[in-house]
Short mmCIF file of C-alpha atoms in Angstrom, two decimals:
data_model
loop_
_atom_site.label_atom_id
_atom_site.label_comp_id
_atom_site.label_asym_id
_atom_site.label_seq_id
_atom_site.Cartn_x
_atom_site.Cartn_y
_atom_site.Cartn_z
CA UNK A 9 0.00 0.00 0.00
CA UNK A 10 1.30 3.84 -1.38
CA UNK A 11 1.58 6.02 1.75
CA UNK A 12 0.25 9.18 1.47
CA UNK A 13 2.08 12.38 -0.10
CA UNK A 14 2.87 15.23 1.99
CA UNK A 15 0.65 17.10 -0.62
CA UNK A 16 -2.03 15.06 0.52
CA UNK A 17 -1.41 15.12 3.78
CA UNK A 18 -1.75 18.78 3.99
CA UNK A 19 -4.38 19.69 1.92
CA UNK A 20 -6.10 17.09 4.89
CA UNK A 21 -5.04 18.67 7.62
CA UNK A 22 -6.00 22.02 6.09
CA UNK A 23 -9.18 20.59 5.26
CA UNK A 24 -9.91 19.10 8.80
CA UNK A 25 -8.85 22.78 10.45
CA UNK A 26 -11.57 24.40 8.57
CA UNK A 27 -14.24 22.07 9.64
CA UNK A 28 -13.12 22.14 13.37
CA UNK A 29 -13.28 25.98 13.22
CA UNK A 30 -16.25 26.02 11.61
CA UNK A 31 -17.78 23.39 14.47
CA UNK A 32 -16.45 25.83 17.13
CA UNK A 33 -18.32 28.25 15.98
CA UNK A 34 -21.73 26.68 15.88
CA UNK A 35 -25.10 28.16 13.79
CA UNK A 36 -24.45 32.01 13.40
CA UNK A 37 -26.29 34.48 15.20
CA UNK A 38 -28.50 32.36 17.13
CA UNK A 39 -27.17 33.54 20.54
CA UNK A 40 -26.93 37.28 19.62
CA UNK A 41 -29.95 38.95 21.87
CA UNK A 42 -32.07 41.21 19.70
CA UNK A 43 -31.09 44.93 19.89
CA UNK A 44 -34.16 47.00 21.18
CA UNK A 45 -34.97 48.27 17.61
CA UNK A 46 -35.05 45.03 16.75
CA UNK A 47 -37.33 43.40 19.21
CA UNK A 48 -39.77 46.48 18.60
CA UNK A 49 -39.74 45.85 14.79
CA UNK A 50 -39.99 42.42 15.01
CA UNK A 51 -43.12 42.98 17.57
CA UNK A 52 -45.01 45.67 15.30
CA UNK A 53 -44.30 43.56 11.70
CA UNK A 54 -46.27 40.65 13.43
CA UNK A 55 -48.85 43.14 14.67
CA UNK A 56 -49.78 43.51 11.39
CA UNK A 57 -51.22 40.67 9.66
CA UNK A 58 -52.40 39.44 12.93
CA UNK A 59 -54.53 42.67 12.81
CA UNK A 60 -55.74 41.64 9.42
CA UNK A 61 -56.85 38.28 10.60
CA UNK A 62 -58.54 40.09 13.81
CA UNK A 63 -60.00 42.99 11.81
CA UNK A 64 -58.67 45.32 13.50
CA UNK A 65 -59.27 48.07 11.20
CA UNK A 66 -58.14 50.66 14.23
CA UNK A 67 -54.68 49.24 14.99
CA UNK A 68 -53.98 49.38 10.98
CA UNK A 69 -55.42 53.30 10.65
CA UNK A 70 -52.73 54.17 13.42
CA UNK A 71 -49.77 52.30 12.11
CA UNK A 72 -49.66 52.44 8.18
CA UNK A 73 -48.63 56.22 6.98
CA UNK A 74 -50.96 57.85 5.14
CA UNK A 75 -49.53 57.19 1.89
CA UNK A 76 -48.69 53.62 2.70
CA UNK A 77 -48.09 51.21 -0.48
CA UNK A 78 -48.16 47.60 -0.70
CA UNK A 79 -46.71 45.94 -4.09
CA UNK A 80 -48.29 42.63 -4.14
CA UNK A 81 -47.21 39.60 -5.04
CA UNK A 82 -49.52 39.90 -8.17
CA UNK A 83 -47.48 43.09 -8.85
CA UNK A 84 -50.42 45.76 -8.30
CA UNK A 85 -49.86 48.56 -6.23
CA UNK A 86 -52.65 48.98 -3.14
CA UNK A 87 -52.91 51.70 -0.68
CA UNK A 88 -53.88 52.05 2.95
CA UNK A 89 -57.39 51.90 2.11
CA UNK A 90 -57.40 49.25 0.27
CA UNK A 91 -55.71 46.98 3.00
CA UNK A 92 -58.31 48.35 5.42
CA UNK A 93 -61.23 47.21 3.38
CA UNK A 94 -59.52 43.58 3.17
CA UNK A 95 -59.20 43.97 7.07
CA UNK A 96 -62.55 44.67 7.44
CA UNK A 97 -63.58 41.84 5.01
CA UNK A 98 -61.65 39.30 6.90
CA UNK A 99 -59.69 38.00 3.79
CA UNK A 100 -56.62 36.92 5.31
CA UNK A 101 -57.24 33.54 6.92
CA UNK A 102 -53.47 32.45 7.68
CA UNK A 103 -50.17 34.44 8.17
CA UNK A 104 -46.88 32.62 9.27
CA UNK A 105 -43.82 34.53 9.61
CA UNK A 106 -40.12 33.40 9.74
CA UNK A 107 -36.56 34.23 9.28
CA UNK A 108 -37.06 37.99 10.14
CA UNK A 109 -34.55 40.46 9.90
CA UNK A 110 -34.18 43.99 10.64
CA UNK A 111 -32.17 46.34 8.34
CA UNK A 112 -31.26 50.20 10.00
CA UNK A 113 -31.16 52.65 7.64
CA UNK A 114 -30.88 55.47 9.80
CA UNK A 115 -32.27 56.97 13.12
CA UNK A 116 -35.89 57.35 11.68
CA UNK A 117 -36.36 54.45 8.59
CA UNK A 118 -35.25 50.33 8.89
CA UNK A 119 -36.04 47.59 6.72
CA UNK A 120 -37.64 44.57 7.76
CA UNK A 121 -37.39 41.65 5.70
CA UNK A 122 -39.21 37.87 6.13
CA UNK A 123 -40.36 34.83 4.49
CA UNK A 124 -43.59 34.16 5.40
CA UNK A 125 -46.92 31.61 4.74
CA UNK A 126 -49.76 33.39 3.48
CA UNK A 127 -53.69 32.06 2.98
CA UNK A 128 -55.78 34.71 1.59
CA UNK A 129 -57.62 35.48 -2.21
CA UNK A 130 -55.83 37.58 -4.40
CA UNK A 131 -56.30 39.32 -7.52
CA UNK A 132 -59.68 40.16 -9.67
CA UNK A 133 -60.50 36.46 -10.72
CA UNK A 134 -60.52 34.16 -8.03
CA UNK A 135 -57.68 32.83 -6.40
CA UNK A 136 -55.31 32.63 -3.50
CA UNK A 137 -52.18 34.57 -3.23
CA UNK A 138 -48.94 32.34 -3.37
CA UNK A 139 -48.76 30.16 -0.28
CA UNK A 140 -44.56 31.03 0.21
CA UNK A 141 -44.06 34.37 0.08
CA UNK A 142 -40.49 36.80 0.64
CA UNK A 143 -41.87 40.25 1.99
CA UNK A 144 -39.72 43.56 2.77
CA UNK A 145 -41.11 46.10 4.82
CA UNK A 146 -40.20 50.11 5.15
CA UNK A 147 -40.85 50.98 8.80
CA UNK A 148 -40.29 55.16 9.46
CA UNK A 149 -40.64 56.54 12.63
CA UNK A 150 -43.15 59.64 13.02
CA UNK A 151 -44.22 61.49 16.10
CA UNK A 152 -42.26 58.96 18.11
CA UNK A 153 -43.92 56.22 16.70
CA UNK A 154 -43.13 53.01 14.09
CA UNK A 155 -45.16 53.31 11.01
CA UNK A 156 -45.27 51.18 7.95
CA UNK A 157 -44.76 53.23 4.90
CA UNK A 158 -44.02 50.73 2.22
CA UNK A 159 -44.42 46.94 1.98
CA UNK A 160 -43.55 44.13 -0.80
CA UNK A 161 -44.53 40.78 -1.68
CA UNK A 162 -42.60 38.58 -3.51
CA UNK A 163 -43.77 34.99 -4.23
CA UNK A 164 -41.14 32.49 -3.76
CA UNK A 165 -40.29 30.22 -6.06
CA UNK A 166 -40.60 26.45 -5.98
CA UNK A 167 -36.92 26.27 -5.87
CA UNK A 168 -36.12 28.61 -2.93
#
């Protein structure tokens, strides 16, 4: 039997370094606490749908601006009235979000991005929206307070 090459034997050793370091580091940021902008983000994106499911028309006059736009996943553009009125009409039936991130942009705007699971009708003809969704949110802060400006839907592809 052929021993080994020192060429080999290095590029194995180099190889096994990697994966120890990379074992020592274990699954990134899943121990780094949320900042407070974060948690309060986090906290007011969930508020939303869950408002739509609840019909709580009130909650969603107070914290979309008044020239809030939503680009939907069927590409139209909606404003905040037109979200209220699906509020009101109950449409959205389920709303899962996950992988959630928060994106500063300065003192008074962040970006909030997600993936999320969505189960309501969309468009003129009937039909449900996609069921895997990628969403991005504009949050900007007025009076002191987190308001949704802008929000998109994008529908994930099967191969995501």
């Amino acid at each position: 039997m052929r021993e080994p090459s020192r060429k080999n034997l290095a590029f194995i050793a180099c190889l096994l370094s990697f994966l120890l370091v990379g074992f020592a580091q274990g699954p990134r940021n899943s121990s780094k606490p949320l900042s407070p902008l974060e948690q309060t983000l986090i906290a007011n994106t969930k508020a939303v749908p869950e408002a739509q499911k609840s019909k709580n028309v009130d909650f969603l006059k107070r914290t979309l601006t008044e020239d809030f736009v939503f680009v939907g996943s069927e590409g139209r553009l909606h404003d905040k009235e037109e979200i209220i009125v699906t509020a009101r009409d109950g449409e959205l039936k389920y709303y899962y979000t996950y992988n959630l991130r928060v994106v500063p942009v300065d003192d008074e705007a962040a970006v909030v991005t997600y993936d999320c699971i969505i189960h309501m009708p969309e468009g003129d003809a009937p039909g449900m929206a996609p069921r895997y969704q990628h969403i991005s949110d504009l949050w900007v802060k007025q009076d002191d307070q987190w308001r949704l400006k802008f929000q998109q839907a994008t529908p994930a592809r099967p191969i995501d």
